[in-house]
Amino acid sequence: QSVLTQPPSASGTPGQSVTISCSGSSSNIGSNYVYWYRQFPGTAPKLLIHRNNQRPSGVPDRFSGSKSGTSASLAIRGLRSEDEADYHCAAWDDSLSGPVFGGGTKLTVL
Amino acid sequence: QVQLQESGPGLVKPSETLSLTCSVSGASISSFYWTWIRQTPGKGLEWITDFYYTGTTNYNPSLKSRISVSHDMAKNQFSLKLSSVTAADTAVYYCASLPGSQTAMITFWGLGTLVTVSS
């Protein structure tokens, strides 16, 4: 059981938009930045969104992050087949004094 | 570009100690904070520990009693030991870098290494 809660799966068709949620508490999302990582099968996760809604260089603006209270969301618009991957949210947790993660959401592009 | 590579046995017997080393290239280990994270199918990603070369070290409380971390400045490597392993410690183990303390921002990841605990 992960500290942050994500839906195990999400799906959409090419061109559609999809949103992945991440729910936490006041000790993590409620008081710290949220990060999103994308992971392709057999590879390590890679930073997709940092500081709630900032995209690292090279990440297209089809990807956007938002945060409200103790929840966060990752939105992907204009879905492409290459977006099929696992998406993980993360945040620093003041109680744990360490980073916590969601269980990951497997995105399928139908 | 910082590159990290984990190395160590892929199979460890129950009750024994898991030992992994992370070799860093492209940066000195004095440049960043460093962390170990593991991933299991059932529990997702789990933070194990992180440290700075000065000796500042943080541990996941659930694993703290079993963890030992060290680093070798000359070899630009750092290591993890996890004692008294059980099947629950079977996971892909990643070493990675952090830009600073108290952050969930992981900037560079190793490729990961699968460690299976089995007799």
Coordinates of N, CA and C in Angstrom, one line a residue:
Chain A
Q1 N 0.8 -1.2 0.0 CA 0.0 0.0 0.0 C 0.9 1.2 0.0
S2 N 0.7 2.1 -1.0 CA 1.5 3.3 -1.1 C 0.9 4.4 -0.3
V3 N 1.7 5.4 0.0 CA 1.2 6.5 0.8 C 0.3 7.4 0.0
L4 N 0.7 7.6 -1.2 CA -0.1 8.4 -2.1 C -1.0 7.5 -3.0
T5 N -2.2 7.9 -3.2 CA -3.2 7.0 -3.9 C -3.4 7.4 -5.3
Q6 N -3.2 6.5 -6.2 CA -3.4 6.7 -7.7 C -4.3 5.6 -8.2
P7 N -5.1 5.9 -9.2 CA -5.9 4.8 -9.8 C -4.9 3.8 -10.5
P8 N -5.1 2.5 -10.4 CA -4.2 1.6 -11.0 C -4.1 1.7 -12.5
S9 N -5.1 2.1 -13.2 CA -5.1 2.2 -14.6 C -5.9 3.4 -15.1
A10 N -5.6 3.8 -16.4 CA -6.3 4.8 -17.1 C -6.2 4.5 -18.6
S11 N -7.1 5.0 -19.3 CA -7.0 4.7 -20.8 C -7.7 5.9 -21.6
G12 N -7.3 5.9 -22.8 CA -7.9 6.9 -23.7 C -7.5 6.5 -25.2
T13 N -8.2 7.1 -26.1 CA -7.9 6.9 -27.5 C -7.0 8.0 -28.0
P14 N -6.3 7.8 -29.1 CA -5.4 8.8 -29.7 C -6.1 10.1 -29.9
G15 N -5.5 11.2 -29.4 CA -6.1 12.5 -29.6 C -6.9 13.0 -28.4
Q16 N -7.4 12.0 -27.6 CA -8.1 12.4 -26.4 C -7.3 13.0 -25.3
S17 N -7.9 13.5 -24.3 CA -7.2 13.9 -23.1 C -7.5 13.0 -21.9
V18 N -6.6 12.8 -21.1 CA -6.7 11.9 -19.9 C -6.1 12.6 -18.7
T19 N -6.7 12.4 -17.5 CA -6.2 12.9 -16.3 C -6.0 11.8 -15.3
I20 N -4.8 11.9 -14.6 CA -4.5 10.9 -13.6 C -4.4 11.6 -12.3
S21 N -5.1 11.1 -11.3 CA -5.2 11.7 -10.0 C -4.2 11.1 -9.0
C22 N -3.9 11.9 -8.0 CA -2.9 11.5 -7.0 C -3.4 12.1 -5.6
S23 N -3.8 11.3 -4.7 CA -4.3 11.8 -3.4 C -3.4 11.5 -2.3
G24 N -3.2 12.6 -1.4 CA -2.3 12.4 -0.3 C -2.9 13.0 1.0
S25 N -2.0 13.6 1.7 CA -2.5 14.2 3.0 C -1.8 15.5 3.3
S26 N -2.1 16.1 4.4 CA -1.5 17.4 4.8 C 0.0 17.3 5.0
S27 N 0.5 16.1 5.3 CA 2.0 16.0 5.6 C 2.8 15.8 4.3
N28 N 2.1 15.5 3.2 CA 2.9 15.4 1.9 C 2.4 16.4 0.9
I29 N 1.4 16.0 0.1 CA 0.9 16.9 -1.0 C 0.5 18.2 -0.4
G30 N -0.2 18.2 0.7 CA -0.8 19.4 1.3 C 0.2 20.4 1.7
S31 N 1.5 20.1 1.8 CA 2.5 21.0 2.3 C 3.8 21.0 1.5
N32 N 3.9 20.2 0.4 CA 5.1 20.1 -0.4 C 4.8 20.0 -1.9
Y33 N 5.8 20.2 -2.6 CA 5.7 20.0 -4.1 C 5.3 18.6 -4.5
V34 N 4.6 18.5 -5.6 CA 4.3 17.2 -6.2 C 5.2 17.0 -7.5
Y35 N 5.6 15.8 -7.7 CA 6.4 15.4 -8.8 C 5.8 14.3 -9.5
W36 N 5.9 14.2 -10.9 CA 5.4 13.1 -11.6 C 6.5 12.5 -12.4
Y37 N 6.5 11.2 -12.5 CA 7.5 10.4 -13.2 C 6.8 9.5 -14.2
R38 N 7.4 9.3 -15.3 CA 6.9 8.4 -16.4 C 7.9 7.2 -16.5
Q39 N 7.4 6.0 -16.6 CA 8.2 4.8 -16.6 C 7.7 3.9 -17.7
F40 N 8.6 3.7 -18.7 CA 8.3 2.7 -19.7 C 8.8 1.3 -19.2
P41 N 8.2 0.2 -19.7 CA 8.5 -1.1 -19.3 C 10.0 -1.4 -19.3
G42 N 10.5 -2.0 -18.2 CA 11.9 -2.4 -18.2 C 12.9 -1.2 -18.1
T43 N 12.4 0.0 -17.8 CA 13.3 1.1 -17.7 C 13.0 1.8 -16.3
A44 N 13.9 2.7 -16.0 CA 13.8 3.5 -14.7 C 12.8 4.6 -15.0
P45 N 12.1 5.1 -13.9 CA 11.3 6.2 -14.0 C 12.1 7.4 -14.5
K46 N 11.4 8.4 -15.1 CA 12.1 9.6 -15.5 C 11.2 10.8 -15.1
L47 N 11.8 11.9 -14.7 CA 11.0 13.0 -14.2 C 10.2 13.7 -15.4
L48 N 8.9 13.9 -15.1 CA 8.0 14.4 -16.1 C 7.5 15.8 -15.8
I49 N 7.2 16.0 -14.5 CA 6.7 17.2 -14.0 C 7.4 17.5 -12.6
H50 N 7.9 18.7 -12.4 CA 8.4 19.0 -11.1 C 7.8 20.3 -10.5
R51 N 7.9 20.4 -9.2 CA 7.3 21.5 -8.5 C 5.8 21.8 -8.9
N52 N 5.0 20.7 -8.9 CA 3.6 20.8 -9.1 C 3.2 20.8 -10.6
N53 N 3.9 21.8 -11.3 CA 3.4 22.1 -12.7 C 4.5 22.5 -13.7
Q54 N 5.8 22.2 -13.3 CA 6.9 22.7 -14.2 C 7.3 21.5 -15.0
R55 N 7.6 21.8 -16.3 CA 8.0 20.7 -17.2 C 9.5 20.9 -17.4
P56 N 10.3 19.8 -17.2 CA 11.7 19.8 -17.5 C 11.9 20.0 -19.0
S57 N 13.1 20.5 -19.4 CA 13.3 20.7 -20.8 C 13.1 19.4 -21.6
G58 N 12.4 19.5 -22.7 CA 12.2 18.4 -23.5 C 10.8 17.7 -23.4
V59 N 10.1 18.1 -22.3 CA 8.8 17.5 -22.1 C 7.8 18.4 -22.8
P60 N 7.0 17.8 -23.7 CA 6.0 18.6 -24.4 C 5.0 19.2 -23.6
D61 N 4.4 20.3 -24.0 CA 3.3 21.0 -23.2 C 2.0 20.3 -23.3
R62 N 2.0 19.1 -23.9 CA 0.8 18.2 -23.8 C 0.6 17.7 -22.4
F63 N 1.7 17.7 -21.6 CA 1.7 17.3 -20.2 C 1.6 18.5 -19.3
S64 N 0.7 18.4 -18.4 CA 0.6 19.4 -17.4 C 0.2 18.9 -16.0
G65 N 0.7 19.6 -15.0 CA 0.4 19.1 -13.6 C -0.3 20.2 -12.9
S66 N -1.1 19.8 -11.9 CA -1.8 20.8 -11.0 C -1.9 20.2 -9.6
K67 N -2.1 21.1 -8.7 CA -2.3 20.6 -7.3 C -3.3 21.5 -6.6
S68 N -4.2 20.9 -5.8 CA -5.1 21.6 -5.0 C -5.3 20.9 -3.7
G69 N -5.0 21.6 -2.6 CA -5.1 21.0 -1.3 C -4.2 19.8 -1.2
T70 N -4.8 18.6 -0.9 CA -4.0 17.4 -0.7 C -4.1 16.4 -1.9
S71 N -4.5 17.0 -3.0 CA -4.6 16.2 -4.2 C -3.8 16.9 -5.4
A72 N -3.4 16.0 -6.3 CA -2.7 16.5 -7.5 C -3.2 15.8 -8.7
S73 N -3.0 16.3 -9.9 CA -3.4 15.7 -11.1 C -2.4 15.9 -12.2
L74 N -2.3 14.9 -13.0 CA -1.5 15.0 -14.3 C -2.4 14.9 -15.4
A75 N -2.4 15.8 -16.3 CA -3.2 15.8 -17.5 C -2.4 15.7 -18.7
I76 N -2.9 14.8 -19.6 CA -2.2 14.6 -20.9 C -3.2 14.8 -22.0
R77 N -3.0 15.8 -22.8 CA -3.9 16.0 -23.9 C -3.3 15.6 -25.2
G78 N -4.1 15.3 -26.2 CA -3.6 14.9 -27.5 C -2.9 13.5 -27.4
L79 N -3.5 12.5 -26.7 CA -2.9 11.3 -26.5 C -2.2 10.7 -27.7
R80 N -1.1 10.1 -27.5 CA -0.4 9.4 -28.5 C 0.0 8.0 -28.1
S81 N 0.2 7.1 -29.0 CA 0.5 5.7 -28.6 C 1.8 5.7 -27.8
E82 N 2.7 6.6 -28.0 CA 3.9 6.5 -27.2 C 3.8 7.0 -25.8
D83 N 2.6 7.5 -25.5 CA 2.3 7.9 -24.1 C 2.0 6.7 -23.2
E84 N 1.9 5.5 -23.8 CA 1.6 4.3 -23.0 C 2.8 4.1 -22.1
A85 N 2.5 4.1 -20.8 CA 3.6 4.0 -19.8 C 2.9 3.9 -18.4
D86 N 3.7 3.7 -17.4 CA 3.3 3.9 -16.0 C 3.6 5.3 -15.5
Y87 N 2.7 5.9 -14.8 CA 2.9 7.3 -14.3 C 2.8 7.2 -12.8
H88 N 3.9 7.8 -12.1 CA 4.0 7.8 -10.7 C 4.0 9.2 -10.1
C89 N 3.2 9.5 -9.1 CA 3.3 10.8 -8.4 C 4.2 10.6 -7.2
A90 N 4.8 11.7 -6.7 CA 5.7 11.7 -5.5 C 5.6 13.0 -4.8
A91 N 5.9 13.0 -3.6 CA 6.0 14.3 -2.8 C 6.8 14.0 -1.5
W92 N 7.4 15.0 -1.0 CA 8.1 14.9 0.3 C 7.1 14.8 1.4
D93 N 7.4 13.9 2.3 CA 6.5 13.7 3.5 C 7.1 14.2 4.7
D94 N 6.5 15.2 5.4 CA 7.1 15.8 6.6 C 7.1 14.8 7.8
S95 N 6.2 13.9 7.8 CA 6.1 12.9 8.9 C 7.2 11.8 8.8
L96 N 7.3 11.4 7.5 CA 8.3 10.3 7.2 C 9.7 10.9 7.2
S97 N 9.8 12.2 6.9 CA 11.1 12.8 6.6 C 11.7 12.1 5.4
G98 N 11.0 11.9 4.4 CA 11.4 11.3 3.2 C 10.4 11.4 2.1
P99 N 10.8 11.1 0.8 CA 9.8 11.1 -0.3 C 8.8 9.9 -0.2
V100 N 7.6 10.2 -0.6 CA 6.6 9.1 -0.7 C 6.1 9.1 -2.2
F101 N 5.6 7.9 -2.6 CA 5.1 7.7 -3.9 C 3.7 7.2 -4.0
G102 N 3.1 7.4 -5.2 CA 1.9 6.7 -5.4 C 2.2 5.3 -6.0
G103 N 1.2 4.5 -6.1 CA 1.4 3.1 -6.6 C 1.6 3.0 -8.1
G104 N 1.4 4.1 -8.8 CA 1.6 4.1 -10.2 C 0.3 3.9 -10.9
T105 N 0.1 4.5 -12.1 CA -1.1 4.4 -12.9 C -0.6 3.9 -14.3
K106 N -1.1 2.8 -14.8 CA -0.8 2.3 -16.1 C -1.7 2.9 -17.1
L107 N -1.1 3.7 -18.0 CA -1.9 4.3 -19.0 C -1.9 3.5 -20.3
T108 N -3.1 3.2 -20.8 CA -3.2 2.5 -22.1 C -3.8 3.4 -23.1
V109 N -3.2 3.4 -24.3 CA -3.8 4.2 -25.4 C -4.4 3.2 -26.3
L110 N -5.7 3.2 -26.4 CA -6.5 2.2 -27.1 C -6.5 2.3 -28.6
Chain B
Q1 N 26.1 14.9 -18.4 CA 25.0 14.0 -18.0 C 25.5 13.0 -16.9
V2 N 24.8 13.0 -15.9 CA 25.2 12.1 -14.8 C 24.6 10.7 -15.1
Q3 N 25.5 9.7 -14.9 CA 25.1 8.3 -15.2 C 25.3 7.5 -13.9
L4 N 24.4 6.6 -13.6 CA 24.6 5.8 -12.4 C 24.3 4.3 -12.8
Q5 N 25.1 3.4 -12.2 CA 25.0 2.0 -12.5 C 25.1 1.2 -11.2
E6 N 24.0 0.4 -11.0 CA 23.9 -0.4 -9.8 C 24.7 -1.8 -10.1
S7 N 25.3 -2.3 -9.1 CA 25.9 -3.7 -9.3 C 25.8 -4.4 -8.0
G8 N 25.7 -5.7 -8.1 CA 25.6 -6.6 -6.9 C 24.9 -7.9 -7.3
P9 N 24.9 -8.8 -6.3 CA 24.2 -10.1 -6.6 C 22.7 -10.0 -6.9
G10 N 22.3 -10.8 -7.8 CA 20.9 -10.8 -8.2 C 20.0 -11.7 -7.3
L11 N 20.7 -12.6 -6.6 CA 20.0 -13.5 -5.7 C 20.7 -13.5 -4.4
V12 N 19.8 -13.4 -3.4 CA 20.3 -13.4 -2.0 C 19.4 -14.3 -1.2
K13 N 20.0 -15.1 -0.3 CA 19.2 -16.0 0.5 C 18.6 -15.3 1.7
P14 N 17.4 -15.8 2.1 CA 16.7 -15.2 3.3 C 17.6 -15.2 4.5
S15 N 17.5 -14.2 5.2 CA 18.3 -13.9 6.5 C 19.7 -13.3 6.2
E16 N 20.1 -13.4 4.9 CA 21.4 -12.8 4.6 C 21.4 -11.3 4.3
T17 N 22.5 -10.8 3.9 CA 22.6 -9.3 3.7 C 22.7 -9.0 2.2
L18 N 21.8 -8.1 1.8 CA 21.8 -7.7 0.4 C 22.9 -6.5 0.3
S19 N 23.8 -6.6 -0.7 CA 24.8 -5.6 -0.8 C 24.8 -5.1 -2.3
L20 N 24.6 -3.8 -2.4 CA 24.6 -3.2 -3.8 C 25.6 -2.0 -3.8
T21 N 26.2 -1.8 -4.9 CA 27.0 -0.6 -5.1 C 26.5 0.2 -6.3
C22 N 26.6 1.5 -6.2 CA 26.2 2.4 -7.3 C 27.5 3.2 -7.8
S23 N 27.8 3.0 -9.0 CA 29.0 3.7 -9.6 C 28.4 4.9 -10.3
V24 N 29.0 6.1 -10.0 CA 28.6 7.4 -10.6 C 29.6 7.9 -11.6
S25 N 29.1 8.3 -12.7 CA 30.0 9.0 -13.7 C 29.3 10.3 -14.1
G26 N 30.1 11.3 -14.5 CA 29.6 12.5 -15.0 C 29.4 13.6 -13.9
A27 N 29.7 13.2 -12.7 CA 29.6 14.1 -11.5 C 30.3 13.5 -10.4
S28 N 30.8 14.3 -9.5 CA 31.4 13.8 -8.2 C 30.3 13.5 -7.2
I29 N 30.5 12.6 -6.4 CA 29.4 12.3 -5.4 C 29.3 13.4 -4.4
S30 N 30.3 14.4 -4.4 CA 30.1 15.5 -3.5 C 29.2 16.6 -4.1
S31 N 28.7 16.3 -5.4 CA 27.9 17.3 -6.1 C 26.4 17.3 -5.7
F32 N 25.9 16.2 -5.3 CA 24.5 16.0 -5.1 C 24.2 15.2 -3.8
Y33 N 23.0 15.1 -3.5 CA 22.5 14.1 -2.6 C 22.2 12.8 -3.4
W34 N 22.3 11.7 -2.7 CA 22.1 10.4 -3.4 C 21.1 9.6 -2.6
T35 N 20.4 8.7 -3.4 CA 19.3 7.9 -2.7 C 19.3 6.5 -3.3
W36 N 18.7 5.7 -2.5 CA 18.3 4.3 -2.9 C 16.8 4.2 -2.9
I37 N 16.2 3.7 -3.9 CA 14.8 3.5 -4.0 C 14.6 2.1 -4.6
R38 N 13.5 1.4 -4.1 CA 13.2 0.1 -4.7 C 11.8 0.1 -5.2
Q39 N 11.5 -0.9 -6.1 CA 10.2 -1.0 -6.7 C 9.8 -2.4 -6.7
T40 N 8.6 -2.6 -6.1 CA 8.0 -4.0 -6.2 C 6.7 -3.9 -6.9
P41 N 6.2 -5.0 -7.5 CA 5.0 -4.9 -8.2 C 3.8 -4.6 -7.2
G42 N 3.9 -5.0 -6.0 CA 2.8 -4.8 -5.1 C 2.8 -3.5 -4.4
K43 N 3.9 -2.9 -4.1 CA 4.0 -1.7 -3.3 C 4.5 -0.5 -4.1
G44 N 4.8 -0.6 -5.4 CA 5.3 0.5 -6.2 C 6.7 0.9 -5.7
L45 N 6.9 2.2 -5.8 CA 8.2 2.8 -5.5 C 8.3 3.0 -4.0
E46 N 9.5 2.7 -3.4 CA 9.6 2.9 -2.0 C 11.0 3.5 -1.7
W47 N 11.1 4.7 -1.0 CA 12.3 5.3 -0.7 C 13.0 4.5 0.4
I48 N 14.3 4.2 0.3 CA 15.0 3.5 1.3 C 15.9 4.4 2.2
T49 N 16.7 5.2 1.5 CA 17.6 6.0 2.3 C 18.2 7.1 1.3
D50 N 18.7 8.2 1.9 CA 19.4 9.2 1.1 C 20.5 9.7 2.0
F51 N 21.5 10.3 1.3 CA 22.7 10.8 2.1 C 23.4 11.8 1.3
Y52 N 24.2 12.6 2.0 CA 25.1 13.6 1.4 C 26.5 13.2 1.8
Y53 N 27.5 13.5 1.0 CA 28.9 13.0 1.2 C 29.5 13.5 2.6
T54 N 28.9 14.5 3.2 CA 29.4 15.0 4.5 C 29.0 14.0 5.6
G55 N 28.1 13.1 5.3 CA 27.7 12.2 6.3 C 26.3 12.3 6.7
T56 N 25.6 13.3 6.3 CA 24.2 13.5 6.6 C 23.4 12.3 5.9
T57 N 22.7 11.5 6.7 CA 22.0 10.4 6.1 C 20.6 10.3 6.7
N58 N 19.6 10.0 5.9 CA 18.2 9.8 6.3 C 17.8 8.4 5.9
Y59 N 17.0 7.8 6.7 CA 16.5 6.4 6.5 C 15.0 6.3 6.6
N60 N 14.4 5.4 5.8 CA 13.0 5.1 5.9 C 12.9 4.4 7.3
P61 N 12.1 4.9 8.1 CA 11.9 4.3 9.5 C 11.6 2.8 9.5
S62 N 10.9 2.4 8.4 CA 10.5 1.0 8.4 C 11.7 0.1 8.1
L63 N 12.8 0.6 7.6 CA 13.9 -0.2 7.2 C 15.2 0.2 8.0
K64 N 15.1 1.3 8.8 CA 16.3 1.9 9.4 C 17.2 0.9 10.1
S65 N 16.6 0.0 10.9 CA 17.3 -1.0 11.7 C 18.2 -2.0 10.8
R66 N 17.8 -2.1 9.6 CA 18.5 -3.1 8.7 C 19.4 -2.4 7.7
I67 N 19.5 -1.1 7.6 CA 20.2 -0.4 6.6 C 21.6 0.1 7.0
S68 N 22.5 -0.1 6.1 CA 23.9 0.5 6.2 C 24.3 1.2 4.9
V69 N 24.7 2.4 4.9 CA 25.1 3.1 3.7 C 26.5 3.6 3.9
S70 N 27.3 3.5 2.8 CA 28.6 4.0 2.8 C 29.0 4.6 1.4
H71 N 30.1 5.4 1.4 CA 30.5 5.9 0.1 C 32.0 5.9 0.0
D72 N 32.5 5.9 -1.2 CA 33.9 5.9 -1.5 C 34.2 7.0 -2.5
M73 N 34.7 8.1 -1.9 CA 35.0 9.3 -2.8 C 36.0 9.0 -3.9
A74 N 37.0 8.2 -3.6 CA 38.0 7.9 -4.6 C 37.5 7.2 -5.8
K75 N 36.5 6.3 -5.5 CA 36.0 5.4 -6.6 C 34.7 6.1 -7.1
N76 N 34.2 7.2 -6.5 CA 33.0 7.8 -6.9 C 31.8 6.8 -6.8
Q77 N 31.7 6.1 -5.8 CA 30.7 5.1 -5.6 C 30.0 5.2 -4.2
F78 N 28.8 4.7 -4.1 CA 28.2 4.6 -2.8 C 27.5 3.2 -2.8
S79 N 27.3 2.7 -1.6 CA 26.8 1.4 -1.4 C 25.7 1.3 -0.4
L80 N 24.9 0.2 -0.5 CA 23.8 -0.1 0.3 C 23.9 -1.5 0.9
K81 N 23.7 -1.7 2.1 CA 23.6 -3.0 2.7 C 22.3 -3.1 3.4
L82 N 21.5 -4.1 3.2 CA 20.2 -4.4 3.8 C 20.3 -5.8 4.4
S83 N 20.3 -5.8 5.7 CA 20.5 -7.1 6.4 C 19.2 -7.8 6.7
S84 N 19.3 -9.1 7.0 CA 18.2 -10.0 7.4 C 17.0 -9.9 6.4
V85 N 17.4 -10.1 5.2 CA 16.4 -10.0 4.1 C 15.4 -11.1 4.1
T86 N 14.2 -10.8 3.6 CA 13.1 -11.8 3.5 C 12.6 -11.6 2.0
A87 N 11.6 -12.5 1.7 CA 11.1 -12.4 0.3 C 10.4 -11.0 0.0
A88 N 10.0 -10.4 1.1 CA 9.4 -9.0 0.9 C 10.4 -8.0 0.4
D89 N 11.7 -8.3 0.5 CA 12.8 -7.4 0.0 C 13.1 -7.6 -1.5
T90 N 12.4 -8.6 -2.1 CA 12.6 -8.8 -3.5 C 12.1 -7.6 -4.3
A91 N 12.9 -7.0 -5.1 CA 12.5 -5.8 -5.8 C 13.6 -5.4 -6.8
V92 N 13.3 -4.4 -7.6 CA 14.3 -3.7 -8.4 C 14.8 -2.6 -7.6
Y93 N 16.1 -2.5 -7.4 CA 16.7 -1.5 -6.6 C 17.4 -0.5 -7.5
Y94 N 17.0 0.8 -7.3 CA 17.6 1.9 -8.1 C 18.5 2.8 -7.2
C95 N 19.6 3.2 -7.7 CA 20.3 4.3 -7.1 C 20.0 5.6 -7.9
A96 N 20.0 6.7 -7.3 CA 19.6 7.9 -8.0 C 20.1 9.2 -7.3
S97 N 20.0 10.3 -8.0 CA 20.5 11.6 -7.4 C 19.4 12.5 -7.1
L98 N 19.6 13.3 -6.1 CA 18.7 14.4 -5.7 C 19.4 15.7 -5.8
P99 N 18.7 16.8 -6.1 CA 19.4 18.1 -6.2 C 19.7 18.7 -4.9
G100 N 19.1 18.2 -3.8 CA 19.3 18.7 -2.5 C 18.6 17.9 -1.5
S101 N 18.4 18.4 -0.3 CA 17.8 17.7 0.8 C 16.3 17.9 0.8
Q102 N 15.5 17.1 1.4 CA 14.1 17.3 1.6 C 13.4 17.5 0.3
T103 N 13.6 16.7 -0.6 CA 12.9 16.8 -1.9 C 12.5 15.4 -2.5
A104 N 11.5 15.4 -3.2 CA 11.1 14.2 -4.0 C 11.5 14.3 -5.4
M105 N 12.3 15.2 -5.7 CA 12.7 15.4 -7.1 C 14.0 14.6 -7.4
I106 N 13.8 13.6 -8.2 CA 14.9 12.6 -8.5 C 15.3 12.9 -9.9
T107 N 16.5 13.4 -10.0 CA 17.0 14.0 -11.3 C 17.6 12.9 -12.2
F108 N 18.4 12.0 -11.7 CA 19.0 11.0 -12.5 C 18.9 9.7 -11.8
W109 N 18.5 8.7 -12.6 CA 18.3 7.3 -12.1 C 19.3 6.3 -12.7
G110 N 19.6 5.3 -11.9 CA 20.4 4.2 -12.5 C 19.4 3.3 -13.3
L111 N 20.0 2.3 -13.9 CA 19.2 1.4 -14.7 C 18.3 0.5 -13.9
G112 N 18.7 0.3 -12.6 CA 18.0 -0.6 -11.7 C 18.6 -2.0 -11.8
T113 N 18.5 -2.7 -10.7 CA 19.0 -4.1 -10.7 C 18.0 -4.9 -9.9
L114 N 17.6 -6.0 -10.4 CA 16.6 -6.9 -9.7 C 17.3 -7.8 -8.7
V115 N 16.9 -7.7 -7.5 CA 17.4 -8.6 -6.4 C 16.2 -9.5 -6.0
T116 N 16.5 -10.7 -6.1 CA 15.5 -11.7 -5.6 C 16.0 -12.4 -4.4
V117 N 15.1 -12.5 -3.4 CA 15.5 -13.1 -2.1 C 14.8 -14.5 -2.1
S118 N 15.6 -15.5 -2.2 CA 15.1 -16.9 -2.3 C 16.2 -17.9 -1.9
S119 N 15.8 -19.0 -1.3 CA 16.8 -20.0 -0.9 C 17.0 -21.0 -2.1

